[in-house]
Coordinates of C-alpha atoms in Angstrom, one line a residue:
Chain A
X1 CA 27.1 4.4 24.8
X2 CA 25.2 1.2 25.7
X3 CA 27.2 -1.5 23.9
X4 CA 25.8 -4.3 24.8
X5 CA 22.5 -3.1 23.2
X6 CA 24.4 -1.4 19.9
X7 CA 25.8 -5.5 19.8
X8 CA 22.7 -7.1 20.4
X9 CA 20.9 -4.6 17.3
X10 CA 23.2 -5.4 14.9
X11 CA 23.0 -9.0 15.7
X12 CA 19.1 -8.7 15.3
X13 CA 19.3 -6.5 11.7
X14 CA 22.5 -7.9 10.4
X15 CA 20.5 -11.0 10.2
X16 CA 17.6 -9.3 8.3
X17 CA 19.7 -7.3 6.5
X18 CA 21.9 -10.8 5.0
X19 CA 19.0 -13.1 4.6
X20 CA 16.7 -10.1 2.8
X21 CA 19.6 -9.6 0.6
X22 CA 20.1 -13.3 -0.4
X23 CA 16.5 -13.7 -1.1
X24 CA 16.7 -10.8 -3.1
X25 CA 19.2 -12.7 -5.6
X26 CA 15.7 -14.5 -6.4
X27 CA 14.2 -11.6 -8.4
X28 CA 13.6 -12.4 -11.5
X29 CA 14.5 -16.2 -11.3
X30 CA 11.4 -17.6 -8.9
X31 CA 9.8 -21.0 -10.0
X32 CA 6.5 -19.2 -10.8
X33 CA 5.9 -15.2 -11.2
X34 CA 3.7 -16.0 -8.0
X35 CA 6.6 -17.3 -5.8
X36 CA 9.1 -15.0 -7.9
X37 CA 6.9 -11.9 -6.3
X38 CA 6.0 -13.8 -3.0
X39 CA 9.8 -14.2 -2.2
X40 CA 10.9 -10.4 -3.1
X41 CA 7.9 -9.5 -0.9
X42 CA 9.6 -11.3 2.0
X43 CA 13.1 -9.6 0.9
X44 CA 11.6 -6.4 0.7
X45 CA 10.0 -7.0 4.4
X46 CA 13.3 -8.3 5.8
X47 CA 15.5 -5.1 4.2
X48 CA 12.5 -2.6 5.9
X49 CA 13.2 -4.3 9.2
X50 CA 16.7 -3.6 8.9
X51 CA 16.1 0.0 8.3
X52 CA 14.4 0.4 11.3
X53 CA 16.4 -1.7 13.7
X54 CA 20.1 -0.5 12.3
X55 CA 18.5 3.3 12.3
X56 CA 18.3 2.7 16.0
X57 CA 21.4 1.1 16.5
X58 CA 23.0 4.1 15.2
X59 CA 21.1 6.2 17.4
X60 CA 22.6 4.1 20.2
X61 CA 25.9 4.0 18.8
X62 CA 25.9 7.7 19.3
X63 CA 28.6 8.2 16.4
X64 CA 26.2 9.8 13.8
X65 CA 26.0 6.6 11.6
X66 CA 23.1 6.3 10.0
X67 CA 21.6 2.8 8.9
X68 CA 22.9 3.1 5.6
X69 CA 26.4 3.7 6.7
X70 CA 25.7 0.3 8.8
X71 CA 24.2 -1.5 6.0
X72 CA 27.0 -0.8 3.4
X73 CA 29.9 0.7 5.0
X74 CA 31.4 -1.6 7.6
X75 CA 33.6 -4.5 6.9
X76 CA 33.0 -8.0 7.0
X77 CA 34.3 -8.8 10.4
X78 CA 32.2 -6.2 11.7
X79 CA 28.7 -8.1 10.2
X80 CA 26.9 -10.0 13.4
X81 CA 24.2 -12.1 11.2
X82 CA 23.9 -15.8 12.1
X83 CA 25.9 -18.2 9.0
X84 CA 22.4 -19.9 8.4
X85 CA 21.3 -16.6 6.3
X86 CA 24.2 -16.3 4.5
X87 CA 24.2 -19.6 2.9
X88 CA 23.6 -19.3 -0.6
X89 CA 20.4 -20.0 -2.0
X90 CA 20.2 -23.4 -3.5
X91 CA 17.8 -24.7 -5.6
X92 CA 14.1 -23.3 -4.2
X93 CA 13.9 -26.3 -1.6
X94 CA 17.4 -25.1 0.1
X95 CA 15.9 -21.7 0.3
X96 CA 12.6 -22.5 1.7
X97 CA 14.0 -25.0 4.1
X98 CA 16.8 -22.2 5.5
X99 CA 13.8 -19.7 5.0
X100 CA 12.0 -21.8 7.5
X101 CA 14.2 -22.7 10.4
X102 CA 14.9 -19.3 10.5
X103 CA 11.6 -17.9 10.7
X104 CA 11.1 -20.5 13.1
X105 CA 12.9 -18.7 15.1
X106 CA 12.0 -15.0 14.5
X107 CA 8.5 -15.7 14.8
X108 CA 8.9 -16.2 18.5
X109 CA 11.6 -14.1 19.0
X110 CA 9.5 -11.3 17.9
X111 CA 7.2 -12.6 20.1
X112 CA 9.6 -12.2 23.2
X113 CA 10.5 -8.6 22.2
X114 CA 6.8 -7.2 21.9
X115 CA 7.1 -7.4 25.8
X116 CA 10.7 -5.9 25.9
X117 CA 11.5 -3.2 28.5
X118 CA 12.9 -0.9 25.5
X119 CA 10.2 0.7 23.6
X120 CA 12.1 1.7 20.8
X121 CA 12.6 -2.6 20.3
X122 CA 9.0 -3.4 21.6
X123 CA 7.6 -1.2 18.2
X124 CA 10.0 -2.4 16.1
X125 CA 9.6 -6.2 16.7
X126 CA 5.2 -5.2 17.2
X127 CA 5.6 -4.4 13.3
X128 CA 7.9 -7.2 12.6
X129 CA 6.2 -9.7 14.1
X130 CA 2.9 -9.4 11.9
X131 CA 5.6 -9.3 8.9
X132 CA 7.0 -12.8 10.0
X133 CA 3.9 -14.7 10.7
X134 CA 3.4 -14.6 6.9
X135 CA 6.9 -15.5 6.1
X136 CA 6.5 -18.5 8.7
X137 CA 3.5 -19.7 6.9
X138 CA 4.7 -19.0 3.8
X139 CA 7.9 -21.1 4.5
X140 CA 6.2 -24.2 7.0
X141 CA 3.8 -24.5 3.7
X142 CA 6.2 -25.2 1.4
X143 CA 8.5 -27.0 3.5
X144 CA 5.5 -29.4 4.0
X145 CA 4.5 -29.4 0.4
X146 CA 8.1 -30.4 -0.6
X147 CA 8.8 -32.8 2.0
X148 CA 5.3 -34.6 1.6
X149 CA 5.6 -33.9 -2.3
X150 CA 7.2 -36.6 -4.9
X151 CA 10.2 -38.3 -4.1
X152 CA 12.6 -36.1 -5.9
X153 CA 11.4 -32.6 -3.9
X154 CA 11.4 -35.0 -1.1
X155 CA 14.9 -35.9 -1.4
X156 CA 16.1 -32.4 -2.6
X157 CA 14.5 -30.3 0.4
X158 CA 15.5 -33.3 3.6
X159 CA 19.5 -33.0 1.4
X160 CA 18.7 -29.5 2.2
X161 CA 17.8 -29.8 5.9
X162 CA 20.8 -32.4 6.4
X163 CA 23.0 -29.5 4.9
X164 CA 21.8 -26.5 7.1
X165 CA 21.0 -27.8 9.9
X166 CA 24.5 -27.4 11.4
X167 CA 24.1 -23.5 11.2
X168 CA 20.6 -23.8 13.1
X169 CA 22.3 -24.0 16.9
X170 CA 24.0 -20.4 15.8
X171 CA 21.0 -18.8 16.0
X172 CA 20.8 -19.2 19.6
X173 CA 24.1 -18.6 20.5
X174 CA 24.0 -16.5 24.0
X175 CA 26.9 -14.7 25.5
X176 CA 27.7 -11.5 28.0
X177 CA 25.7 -9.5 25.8
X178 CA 22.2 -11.5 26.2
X179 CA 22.7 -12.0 29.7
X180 CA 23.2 -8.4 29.9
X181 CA 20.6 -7.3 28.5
X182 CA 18.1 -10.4 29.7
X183 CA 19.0 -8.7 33.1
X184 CA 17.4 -5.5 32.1
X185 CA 15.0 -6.6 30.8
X186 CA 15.1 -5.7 26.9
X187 CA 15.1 -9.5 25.7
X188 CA 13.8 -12.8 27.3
X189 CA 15.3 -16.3 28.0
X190 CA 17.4 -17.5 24.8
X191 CA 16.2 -21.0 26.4
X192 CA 12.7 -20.8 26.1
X193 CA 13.2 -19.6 22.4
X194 CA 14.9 -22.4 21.8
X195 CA 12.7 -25.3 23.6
X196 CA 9.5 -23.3 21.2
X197 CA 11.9 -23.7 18.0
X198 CA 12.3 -27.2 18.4
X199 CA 8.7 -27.8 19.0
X200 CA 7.3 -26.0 16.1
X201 CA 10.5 -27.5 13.7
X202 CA 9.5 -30.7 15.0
X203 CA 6.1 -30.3 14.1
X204 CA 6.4 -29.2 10.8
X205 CA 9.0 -31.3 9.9
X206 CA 6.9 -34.7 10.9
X207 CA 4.1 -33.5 8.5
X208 CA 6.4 -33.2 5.9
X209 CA 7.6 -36.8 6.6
X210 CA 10.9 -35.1 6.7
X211 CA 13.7 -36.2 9.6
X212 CA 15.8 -34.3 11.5
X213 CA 19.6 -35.2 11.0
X214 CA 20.8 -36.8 14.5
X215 CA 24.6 -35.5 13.6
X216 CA 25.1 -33.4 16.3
X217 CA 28.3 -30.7 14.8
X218 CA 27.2 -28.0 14.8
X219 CA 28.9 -23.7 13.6
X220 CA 29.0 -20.9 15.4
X221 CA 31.4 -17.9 14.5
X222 CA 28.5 -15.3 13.0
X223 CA 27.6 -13.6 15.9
X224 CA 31.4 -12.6 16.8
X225 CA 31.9 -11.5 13.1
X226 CA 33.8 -14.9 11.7
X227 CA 31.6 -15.9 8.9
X228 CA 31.4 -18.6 6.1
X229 CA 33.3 -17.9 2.5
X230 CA 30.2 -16.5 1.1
X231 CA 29.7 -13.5 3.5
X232 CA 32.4 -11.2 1.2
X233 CA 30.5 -12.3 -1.9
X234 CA 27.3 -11.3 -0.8
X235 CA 29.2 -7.6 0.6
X236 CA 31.3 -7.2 -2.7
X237 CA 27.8 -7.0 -4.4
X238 CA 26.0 -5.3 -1.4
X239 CA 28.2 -2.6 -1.0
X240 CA 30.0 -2.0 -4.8
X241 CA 27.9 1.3 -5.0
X242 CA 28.4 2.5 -2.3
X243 CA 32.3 1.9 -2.4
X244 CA 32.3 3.1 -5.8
X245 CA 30.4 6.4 -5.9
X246 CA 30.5 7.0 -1.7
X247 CA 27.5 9.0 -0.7
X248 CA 25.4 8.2 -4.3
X249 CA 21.8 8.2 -3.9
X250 CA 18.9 7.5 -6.1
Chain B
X1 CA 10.0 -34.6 -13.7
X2 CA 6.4 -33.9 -14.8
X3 CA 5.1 -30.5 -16.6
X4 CA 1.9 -30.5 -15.7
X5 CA 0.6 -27.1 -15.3
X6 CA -1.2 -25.9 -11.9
X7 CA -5.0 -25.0 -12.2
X8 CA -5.4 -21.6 -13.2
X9 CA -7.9 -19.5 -10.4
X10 CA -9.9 -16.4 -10.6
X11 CA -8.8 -14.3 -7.7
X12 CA -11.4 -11.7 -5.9
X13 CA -10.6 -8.8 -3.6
X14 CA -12.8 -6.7 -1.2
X15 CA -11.2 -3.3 -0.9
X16 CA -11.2 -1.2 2.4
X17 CA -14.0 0.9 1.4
X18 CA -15.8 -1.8 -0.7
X19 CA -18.5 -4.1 0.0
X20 CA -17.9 -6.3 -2.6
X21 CA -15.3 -8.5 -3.9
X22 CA -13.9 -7.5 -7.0
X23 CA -12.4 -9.6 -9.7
X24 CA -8.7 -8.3 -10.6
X25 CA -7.1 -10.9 -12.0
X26 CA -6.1 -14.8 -12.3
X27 CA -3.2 -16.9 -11.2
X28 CA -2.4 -20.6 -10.8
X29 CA -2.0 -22.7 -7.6
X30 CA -1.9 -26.3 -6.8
X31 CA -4.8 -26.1 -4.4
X32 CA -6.7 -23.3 -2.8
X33 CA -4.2 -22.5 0.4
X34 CA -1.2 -21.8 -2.1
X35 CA -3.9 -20.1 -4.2
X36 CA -5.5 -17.3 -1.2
X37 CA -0.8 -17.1 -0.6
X38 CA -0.4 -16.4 -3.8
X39 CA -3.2 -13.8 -4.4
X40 CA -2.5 -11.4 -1.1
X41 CA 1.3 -11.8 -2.9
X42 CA 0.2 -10.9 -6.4
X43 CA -2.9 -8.7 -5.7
X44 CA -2.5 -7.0 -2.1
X45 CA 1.0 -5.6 -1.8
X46 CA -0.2 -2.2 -2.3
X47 CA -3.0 -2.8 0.8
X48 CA -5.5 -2.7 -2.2
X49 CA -8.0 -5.4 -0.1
X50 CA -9.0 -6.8 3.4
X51 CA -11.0 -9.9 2.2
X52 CA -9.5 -12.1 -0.8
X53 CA -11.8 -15.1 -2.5
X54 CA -10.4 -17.6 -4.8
X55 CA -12.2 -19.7 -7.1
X56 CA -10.6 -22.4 -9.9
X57 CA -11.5 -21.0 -13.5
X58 CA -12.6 -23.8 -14.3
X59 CA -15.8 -23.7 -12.1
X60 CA -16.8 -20.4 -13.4
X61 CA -19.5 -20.8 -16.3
X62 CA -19.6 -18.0 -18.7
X63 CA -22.0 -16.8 -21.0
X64 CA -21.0 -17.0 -24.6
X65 CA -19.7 -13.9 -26.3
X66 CA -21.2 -15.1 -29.8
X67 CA -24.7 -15.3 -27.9
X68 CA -24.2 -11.7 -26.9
X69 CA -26.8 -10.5 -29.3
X70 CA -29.5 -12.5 -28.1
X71 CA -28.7 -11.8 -24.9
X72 CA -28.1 -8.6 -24.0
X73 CA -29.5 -6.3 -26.9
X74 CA -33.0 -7.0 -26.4
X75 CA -32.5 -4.9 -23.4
X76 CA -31.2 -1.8 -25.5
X77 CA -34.8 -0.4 -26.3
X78 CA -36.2 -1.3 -22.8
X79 CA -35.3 2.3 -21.4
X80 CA -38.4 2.2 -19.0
X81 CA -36.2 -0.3 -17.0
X82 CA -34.8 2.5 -15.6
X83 CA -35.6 4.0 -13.1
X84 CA -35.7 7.7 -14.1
X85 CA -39.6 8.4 -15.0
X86 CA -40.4 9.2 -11.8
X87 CA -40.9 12.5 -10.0
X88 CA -39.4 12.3 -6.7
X89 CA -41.2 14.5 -4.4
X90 CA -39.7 17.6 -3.0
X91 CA -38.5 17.5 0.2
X92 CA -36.8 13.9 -0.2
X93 CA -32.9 13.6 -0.2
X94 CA -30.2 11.5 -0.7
X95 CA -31.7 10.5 -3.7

């Protein structure tokens, strides 16, 4: 089995499969019905990514695991998303802000892998990518609306920004497995990503009169399966179904 | 911490195999960006359009229903409006 590729997969859907779920925890509670749909629209895109990318991983894996068995049957240790996505929601600022570094970042990323030497990655991240440019405008517009709103969504969403934007260097963590698979090919320089994040944050964030924190600590500990407190929340209620009645389908 | 609603739009949507845009429903915005996001969330998640036109309600003039009478009966008795008094000569299709 290739596992530098299984590794890098469940990296990739582990952190759709997280942040779709937390969004998800906004059903039913959105500002307005319109956001309230917008933002389970966005969940349900991120959970249909992760069906298709953890599908594959299993195929790679080679063990007969399907993507459900990834999705709700391993243990937290074993979860590779970034601790950006698993931080809780927030008031609608937090989530919008977190909603857009991240996106930020997939938006390129998905970029990157329309060009990657593995086709099975090249098709997923072809339909992703159309996904994500609506969550990235969907996210830069409200960050920009909040920011350059009144002075309390302006305060609420640059406390949220101060407050996740220690998690944001996480998401471009690189190790054996990058370099590995950079050298075949499959993904692209982790660098470049990064130097087009911090452009488009940049620019976004100055038109929402918003400023980026200059404290310069910053987490890592997702992508080797050490997460934040609220990972085993978000599995207890994730996975109670499938603990509790193993193999139930509906 | 004000409460002042958003204005409410009219929200239009040209379907794949339509040439127009249809009227399907309302929604409120705070301007007409949020309002065009708001409608392919609300109104195209089951790829009912390709085209989407917003307009505030409150730039829509409407007849009034109580002038309905005046308006619209007259037209009742005018059958020969119609047009289904003509013979259409043989040999013509697609009619």
């Amino acid at each position: 089995m290739d596992n530098a590729l299984f590794e890098y997969l469940v990296r990739l859907g582990d952190d759709s499969l997280i942040l779709g779920h937390r969004l998800s925890e906004w059903c039913g509670h959105g500002p307005i019905l319109e956001e309230d749909i917008a933002m389970t629209n966005i969940a349900l895109d991120l959970v249909g990514q992760t069906t298709s990318i953890l599908k594959y991983a299993g195929e790679v894996e080679g063990k007969g695991r399907t993507e459900d068995d990834l999705a709700f049957l391993r243990y937290e240790r074993e979860y590779r998303n970034t601790l950006l996505v698993e931080q809780p929601n927030g008031d609608f600022g937090v989530t919008m802000m977190r909603q857009f570094l991240f996106d930020a970042f997939r938006k390129p990323l998905f970029e990157q892998l329309v060009n990657s030497s593995d086709a099975q990655i090249a098709a997923i991240a072809a339909k992703s990518l159309k996904e994500t440019k609506y969550h990235f405008k969907h996210s830069a517009e409200w960050v920009i609306r909040l920011g350059d709103g009144t002075e309390e969504s302006h305060e609420r969403v640059q406390n949220a920004l101060n407050d996740l934007w220690r998690y944001t260097d996480e998401m471009f963590f690189t190790d054996e497995v990058d370099r590995d698979l950079e050298s075949r090919g499959i993904t692209f320089s982790m660098e470049d990503l990064k130097n087009t994040w911090q452009e488009t944050v940049k620019s976004v964030l100055d038109q929402a009169t918003l400023e980026i924190p200059t404290n310069g600590w910053q987490h890592d500990g997702g992508r080797k399966g050490l997460h934040s407190e609220h990972l085993g929340y978000i599995l207890a209620e994730l996975q109670y179904m499938q603990r509790a009645y193993p193999g139930m389908e509906w | 911490m004000s409460n002042k609603e958003w204005p409410l739009w009219e929200v239009f949507i040209r379907s794949k195999q339509g040439l127009n845009h249809k009227h399907v429903g309302s929604l409120r915005a705070a301007d007409a960006e949020m309002a065009v996001s708001n409608a392919r969330d609300v109104y195209t998640r089951r790829s009912e359009g390709v085209s989407i036109w917003v307009v505030e309600s409150s730039h829509v003039h409407a007849s009034h229903p109580t002038d309905a009478d005046a308006l619209f009966e007259p037209a009742h008795s005018k059958v020969y409006r119609h047009p289904t008094f003509y013979d259409v000569p043989e040999g013509i299709e697609h009619m």
